Short mmCIF file of C-alpha atoms and ligand atoms in Angstrom, two decimals:
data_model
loop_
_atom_site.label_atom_id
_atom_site.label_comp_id
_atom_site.label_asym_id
_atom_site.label_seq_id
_atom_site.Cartn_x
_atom_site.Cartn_y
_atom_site.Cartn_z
CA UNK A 1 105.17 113.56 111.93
CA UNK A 2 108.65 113.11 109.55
CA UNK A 3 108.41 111.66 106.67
CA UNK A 4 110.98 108.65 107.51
CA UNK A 5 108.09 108.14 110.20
CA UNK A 6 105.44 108.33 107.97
CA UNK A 7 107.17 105.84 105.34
CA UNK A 8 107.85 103.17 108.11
CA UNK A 9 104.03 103.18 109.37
CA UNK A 10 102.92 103.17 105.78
CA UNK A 11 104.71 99.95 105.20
CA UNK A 12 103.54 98.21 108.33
CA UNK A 13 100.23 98.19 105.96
CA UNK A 14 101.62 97.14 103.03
CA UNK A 15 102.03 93.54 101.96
CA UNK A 16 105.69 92.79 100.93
CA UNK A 17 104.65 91.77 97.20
CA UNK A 18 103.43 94.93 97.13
CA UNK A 19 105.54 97.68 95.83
CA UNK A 20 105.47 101.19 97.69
CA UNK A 21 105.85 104.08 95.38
CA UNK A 22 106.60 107.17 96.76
CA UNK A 23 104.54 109.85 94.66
CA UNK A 24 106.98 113.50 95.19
CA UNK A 25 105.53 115.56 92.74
CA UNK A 26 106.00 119.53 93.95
CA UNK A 27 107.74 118.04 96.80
CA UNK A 28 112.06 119.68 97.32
CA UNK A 29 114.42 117.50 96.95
CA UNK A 30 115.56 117.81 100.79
CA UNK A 31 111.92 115.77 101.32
CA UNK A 32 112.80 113.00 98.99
CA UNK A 33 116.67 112.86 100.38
CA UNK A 34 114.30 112.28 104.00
CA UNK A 35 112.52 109.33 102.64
CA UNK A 36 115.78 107.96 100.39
CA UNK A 37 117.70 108.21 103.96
CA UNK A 38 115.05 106.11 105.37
CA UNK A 39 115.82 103.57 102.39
CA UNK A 40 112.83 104.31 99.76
CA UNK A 41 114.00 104.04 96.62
CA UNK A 42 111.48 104.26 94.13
CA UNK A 43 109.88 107.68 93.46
CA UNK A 44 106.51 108.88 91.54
CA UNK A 45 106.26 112.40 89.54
CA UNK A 46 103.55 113.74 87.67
CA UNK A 47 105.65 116.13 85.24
CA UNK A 48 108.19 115.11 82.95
CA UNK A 49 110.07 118.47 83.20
CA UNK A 50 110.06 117.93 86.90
CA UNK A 51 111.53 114.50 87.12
CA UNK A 52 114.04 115.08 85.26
CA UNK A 53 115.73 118.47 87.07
CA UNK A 54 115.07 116.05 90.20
CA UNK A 55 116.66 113.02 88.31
CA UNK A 56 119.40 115.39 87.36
CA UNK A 57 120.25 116.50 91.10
CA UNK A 58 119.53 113.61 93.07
CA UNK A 59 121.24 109.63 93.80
CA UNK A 60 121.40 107.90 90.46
CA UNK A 61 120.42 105.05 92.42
CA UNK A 62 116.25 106.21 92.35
CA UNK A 63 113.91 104.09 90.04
CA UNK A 64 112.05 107.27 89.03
CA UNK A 65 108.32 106.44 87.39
CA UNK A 66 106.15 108.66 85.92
CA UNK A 67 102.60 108.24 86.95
CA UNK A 68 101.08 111.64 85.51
CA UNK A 69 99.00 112.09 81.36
CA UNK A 70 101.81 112.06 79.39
CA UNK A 71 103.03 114.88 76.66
CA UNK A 72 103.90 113.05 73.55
CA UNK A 73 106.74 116.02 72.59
CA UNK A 74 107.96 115.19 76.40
CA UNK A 75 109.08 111.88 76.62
CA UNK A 76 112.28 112.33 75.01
CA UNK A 77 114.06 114.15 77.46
CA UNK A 78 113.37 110.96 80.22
CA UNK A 79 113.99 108.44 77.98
CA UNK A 80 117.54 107.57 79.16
CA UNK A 81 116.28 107.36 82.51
CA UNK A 82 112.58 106.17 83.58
CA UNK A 83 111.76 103.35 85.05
CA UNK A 84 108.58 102.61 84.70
CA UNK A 85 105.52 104.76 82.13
CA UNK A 86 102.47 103.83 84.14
CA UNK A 87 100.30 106.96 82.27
CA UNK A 88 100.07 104.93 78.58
CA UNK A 89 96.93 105.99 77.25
CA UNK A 90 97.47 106.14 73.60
CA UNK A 91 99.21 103.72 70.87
CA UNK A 92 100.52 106.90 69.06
CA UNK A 93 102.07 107.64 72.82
CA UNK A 94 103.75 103.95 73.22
CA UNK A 95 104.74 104.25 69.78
CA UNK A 96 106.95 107.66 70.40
CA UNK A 97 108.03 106.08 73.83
CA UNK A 98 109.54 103.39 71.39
CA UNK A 99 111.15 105.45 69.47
CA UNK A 100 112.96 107.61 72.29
CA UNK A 101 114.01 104.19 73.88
CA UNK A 102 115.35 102.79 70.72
CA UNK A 103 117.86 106.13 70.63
CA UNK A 104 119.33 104.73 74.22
CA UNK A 105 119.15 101.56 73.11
CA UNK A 106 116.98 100.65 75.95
CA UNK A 107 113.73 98.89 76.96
CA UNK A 108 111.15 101.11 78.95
CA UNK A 109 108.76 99.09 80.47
CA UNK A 110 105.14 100.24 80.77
CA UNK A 111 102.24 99.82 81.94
CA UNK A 112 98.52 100.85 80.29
CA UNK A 113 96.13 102.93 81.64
CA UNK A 114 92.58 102.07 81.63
CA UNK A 115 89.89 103.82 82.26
CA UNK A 116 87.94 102.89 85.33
CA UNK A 117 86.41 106.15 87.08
CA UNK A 118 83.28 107.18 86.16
CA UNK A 119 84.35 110.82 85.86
CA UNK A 120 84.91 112.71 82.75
CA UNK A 121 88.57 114.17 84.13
CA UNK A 122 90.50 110.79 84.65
CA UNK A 123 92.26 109.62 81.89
CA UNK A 124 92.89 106.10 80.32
CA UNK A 125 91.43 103.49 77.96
CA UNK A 126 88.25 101.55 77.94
CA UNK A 127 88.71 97.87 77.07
CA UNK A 128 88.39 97.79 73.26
CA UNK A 129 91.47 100.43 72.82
CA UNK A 130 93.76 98.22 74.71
CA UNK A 131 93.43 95.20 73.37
CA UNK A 132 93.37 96.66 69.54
CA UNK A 133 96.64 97.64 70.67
CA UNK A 134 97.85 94.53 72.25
CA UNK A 135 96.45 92.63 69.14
CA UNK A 136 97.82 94.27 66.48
CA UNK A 137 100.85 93.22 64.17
CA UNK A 138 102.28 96.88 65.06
CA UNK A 139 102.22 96.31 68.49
CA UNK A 140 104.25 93.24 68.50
CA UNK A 141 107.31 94.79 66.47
CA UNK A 142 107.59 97.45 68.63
CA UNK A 143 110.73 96.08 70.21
CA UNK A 144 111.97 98.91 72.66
CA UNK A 145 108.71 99.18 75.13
CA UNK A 146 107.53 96.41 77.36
CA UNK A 147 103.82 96.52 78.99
CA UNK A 148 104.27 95.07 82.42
CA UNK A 149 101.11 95.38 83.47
CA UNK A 150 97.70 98.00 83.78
CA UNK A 151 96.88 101.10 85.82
CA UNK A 152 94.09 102.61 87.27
CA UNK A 153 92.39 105.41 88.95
CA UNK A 154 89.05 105.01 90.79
CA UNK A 155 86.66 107.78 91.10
CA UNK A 156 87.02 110.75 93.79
CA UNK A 157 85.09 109.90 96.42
CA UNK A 158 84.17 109.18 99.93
CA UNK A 159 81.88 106.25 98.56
CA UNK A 160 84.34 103.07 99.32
CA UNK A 161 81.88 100.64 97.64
CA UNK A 162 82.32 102.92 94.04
CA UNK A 163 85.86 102.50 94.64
CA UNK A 164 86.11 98.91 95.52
CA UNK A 165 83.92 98.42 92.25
CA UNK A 166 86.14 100.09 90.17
CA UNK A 167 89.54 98.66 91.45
CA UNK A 168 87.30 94.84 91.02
CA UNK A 169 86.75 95.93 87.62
CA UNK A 170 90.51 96.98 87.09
CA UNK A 171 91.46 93.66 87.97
CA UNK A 172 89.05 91.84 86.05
CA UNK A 173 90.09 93.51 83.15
CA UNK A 174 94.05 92.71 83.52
CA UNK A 175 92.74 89.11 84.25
CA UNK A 176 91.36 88.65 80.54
CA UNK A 177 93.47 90.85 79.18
CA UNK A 178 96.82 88.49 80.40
CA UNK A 179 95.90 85.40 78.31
CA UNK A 180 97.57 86.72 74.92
CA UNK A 181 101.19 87.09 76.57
CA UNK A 182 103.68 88.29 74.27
CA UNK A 183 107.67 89.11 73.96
CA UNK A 184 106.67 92.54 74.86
CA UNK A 185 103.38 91.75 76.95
CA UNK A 186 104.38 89.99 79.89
CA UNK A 187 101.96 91.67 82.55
CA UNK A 188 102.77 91.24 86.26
CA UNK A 189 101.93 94.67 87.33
CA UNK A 190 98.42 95.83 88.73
CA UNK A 191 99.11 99.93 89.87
CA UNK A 192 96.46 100.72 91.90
CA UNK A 193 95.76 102.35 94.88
CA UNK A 194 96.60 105.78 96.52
CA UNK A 195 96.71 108.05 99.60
CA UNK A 196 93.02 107.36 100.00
CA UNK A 197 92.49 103.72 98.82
CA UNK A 198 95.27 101.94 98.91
CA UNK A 199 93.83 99.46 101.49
CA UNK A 200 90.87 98.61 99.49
CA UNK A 201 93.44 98.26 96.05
CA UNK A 202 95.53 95.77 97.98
CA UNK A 203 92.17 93.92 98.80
CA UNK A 204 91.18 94.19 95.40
CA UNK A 205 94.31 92.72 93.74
CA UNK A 206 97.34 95.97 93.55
CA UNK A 207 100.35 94.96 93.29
CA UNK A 208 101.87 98.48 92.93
CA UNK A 209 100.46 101.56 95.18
CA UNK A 210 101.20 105.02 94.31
CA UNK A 211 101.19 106.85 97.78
CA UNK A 212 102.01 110.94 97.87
CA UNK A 213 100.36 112.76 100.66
CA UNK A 214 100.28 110.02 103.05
CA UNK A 215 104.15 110.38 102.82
CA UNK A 216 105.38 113.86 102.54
CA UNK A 217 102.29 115.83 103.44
CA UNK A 218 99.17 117.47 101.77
CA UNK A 219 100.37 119.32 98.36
CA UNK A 220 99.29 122.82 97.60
CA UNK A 221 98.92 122.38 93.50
CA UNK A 222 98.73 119.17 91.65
C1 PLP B 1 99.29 112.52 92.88
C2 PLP B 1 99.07 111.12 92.41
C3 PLP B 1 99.09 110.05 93.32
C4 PLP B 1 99.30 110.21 94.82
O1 PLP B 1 98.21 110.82 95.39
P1 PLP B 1 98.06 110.92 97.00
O2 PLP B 1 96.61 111.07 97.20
O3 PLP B 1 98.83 112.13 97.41
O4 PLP B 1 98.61 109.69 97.57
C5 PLP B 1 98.91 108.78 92.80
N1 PLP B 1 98.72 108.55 91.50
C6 PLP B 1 98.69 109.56 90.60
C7 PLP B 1 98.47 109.23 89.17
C8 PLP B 1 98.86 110.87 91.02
O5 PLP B 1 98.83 111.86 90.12
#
């Protein structure tokens, strides 16, 4: 199957308030030209060094996020560019993603990643560490980031009930978490859901779904 087929079925199952983004990590260029033919627009990479050589040589008119961990010495060279940070797992991370932004004079909006997987390898934040951020007088004068919402991965598994427990608890979380709104707090976003899951994320409450291999094919490295 093409990709531009692959897109279209994908978002027969997609809710419009839903946003579709189309996860291209180690995929060419002439695979993301396929699905930006077929009118996607928004693209997901895992690598910062990666995103930008594809930034660099592809239509300026791509809303490029990064969804992978992020390298602190790394996020200057996307700075003039990103769209959307969903990876934020640190405040010493969202503080150096301030500082890049404030060179370009720009807002990057992000979104915080929270720990919901029982396994050791996923990264993100457990409850307490966000909102010490989001409560804290630092936080609030940090005036060239915007947290638009939270992000999640759920376990690795064939077990759907784990899942759906995890992506429940995800949205639980955001749910408490959005009563303390702020200039630079304004949370809309719930990024949830991939190749595997997505369905059950919608159900849960995603309003973002990062889908890869459901799009361009299985990967051979991560
Ligand atoms: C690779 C990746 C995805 C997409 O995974 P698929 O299973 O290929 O859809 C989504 N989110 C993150 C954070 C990823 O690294």
């Amino acid at each position: 199957m093409s990709i531009a087929y692959n897109l279209k079925h994908i978002k027969t199952t997609i809710p419009s308030n839903v946003e579709l983004v189309a996860v291209s990590k180690t995929k060419p260029n002439e695979a993301i030209l396929e699905a930006y033919n077929a009118g996607q627009r928004v693209f997901g990479e895992n690598k910062i060094q990666e995103m930008v050589e594809k930034y660099d040589q592809l239509p300026k008119d791509i809303e490029w996020h990064m969804i992978g961990h992020l390298q602190r010495n790394k996020v200057k060279y996307m700075a003039h560019f990103v769209h959307l940070i969903h990876g934020v797992d640190s405040f010493k991370t969202l503080k150096e993603i301030n500082k890049q932004a404030k060179k370009h004079n720009r807002v990057i909006n992000c979104l915080l990643q929270i720990k919901i997987a029982k396994e050791e390898t996923k990264f993100g934040m457990d409850l307490d560490e966000v909102s010490s951020i989001l409560n804290s007088e630092e936080f609030k004068n940090l005036e060239n980031i915007c947290i638009i919402g939270f992000m999640g991965m759920a376990s690795f598994t064939n077990n759907n009930a784990i899942v759906r427990e995890e992506f429940k608890t995800l949205k639980q979380h955001s749910t408490n978490l959005k009563i303390n709104k702020f200039k630079n707090f304004q949370p809309t976003v719930l990024s949830m859901g991939m190749s595997g899951d997505y369905q059950i994320a919608i159900e849960e409450g995603s309003t973002m779904v990062r889908i890869g291999s459901s799009i361009f094919g299985e990967r051979n490295y991560n």
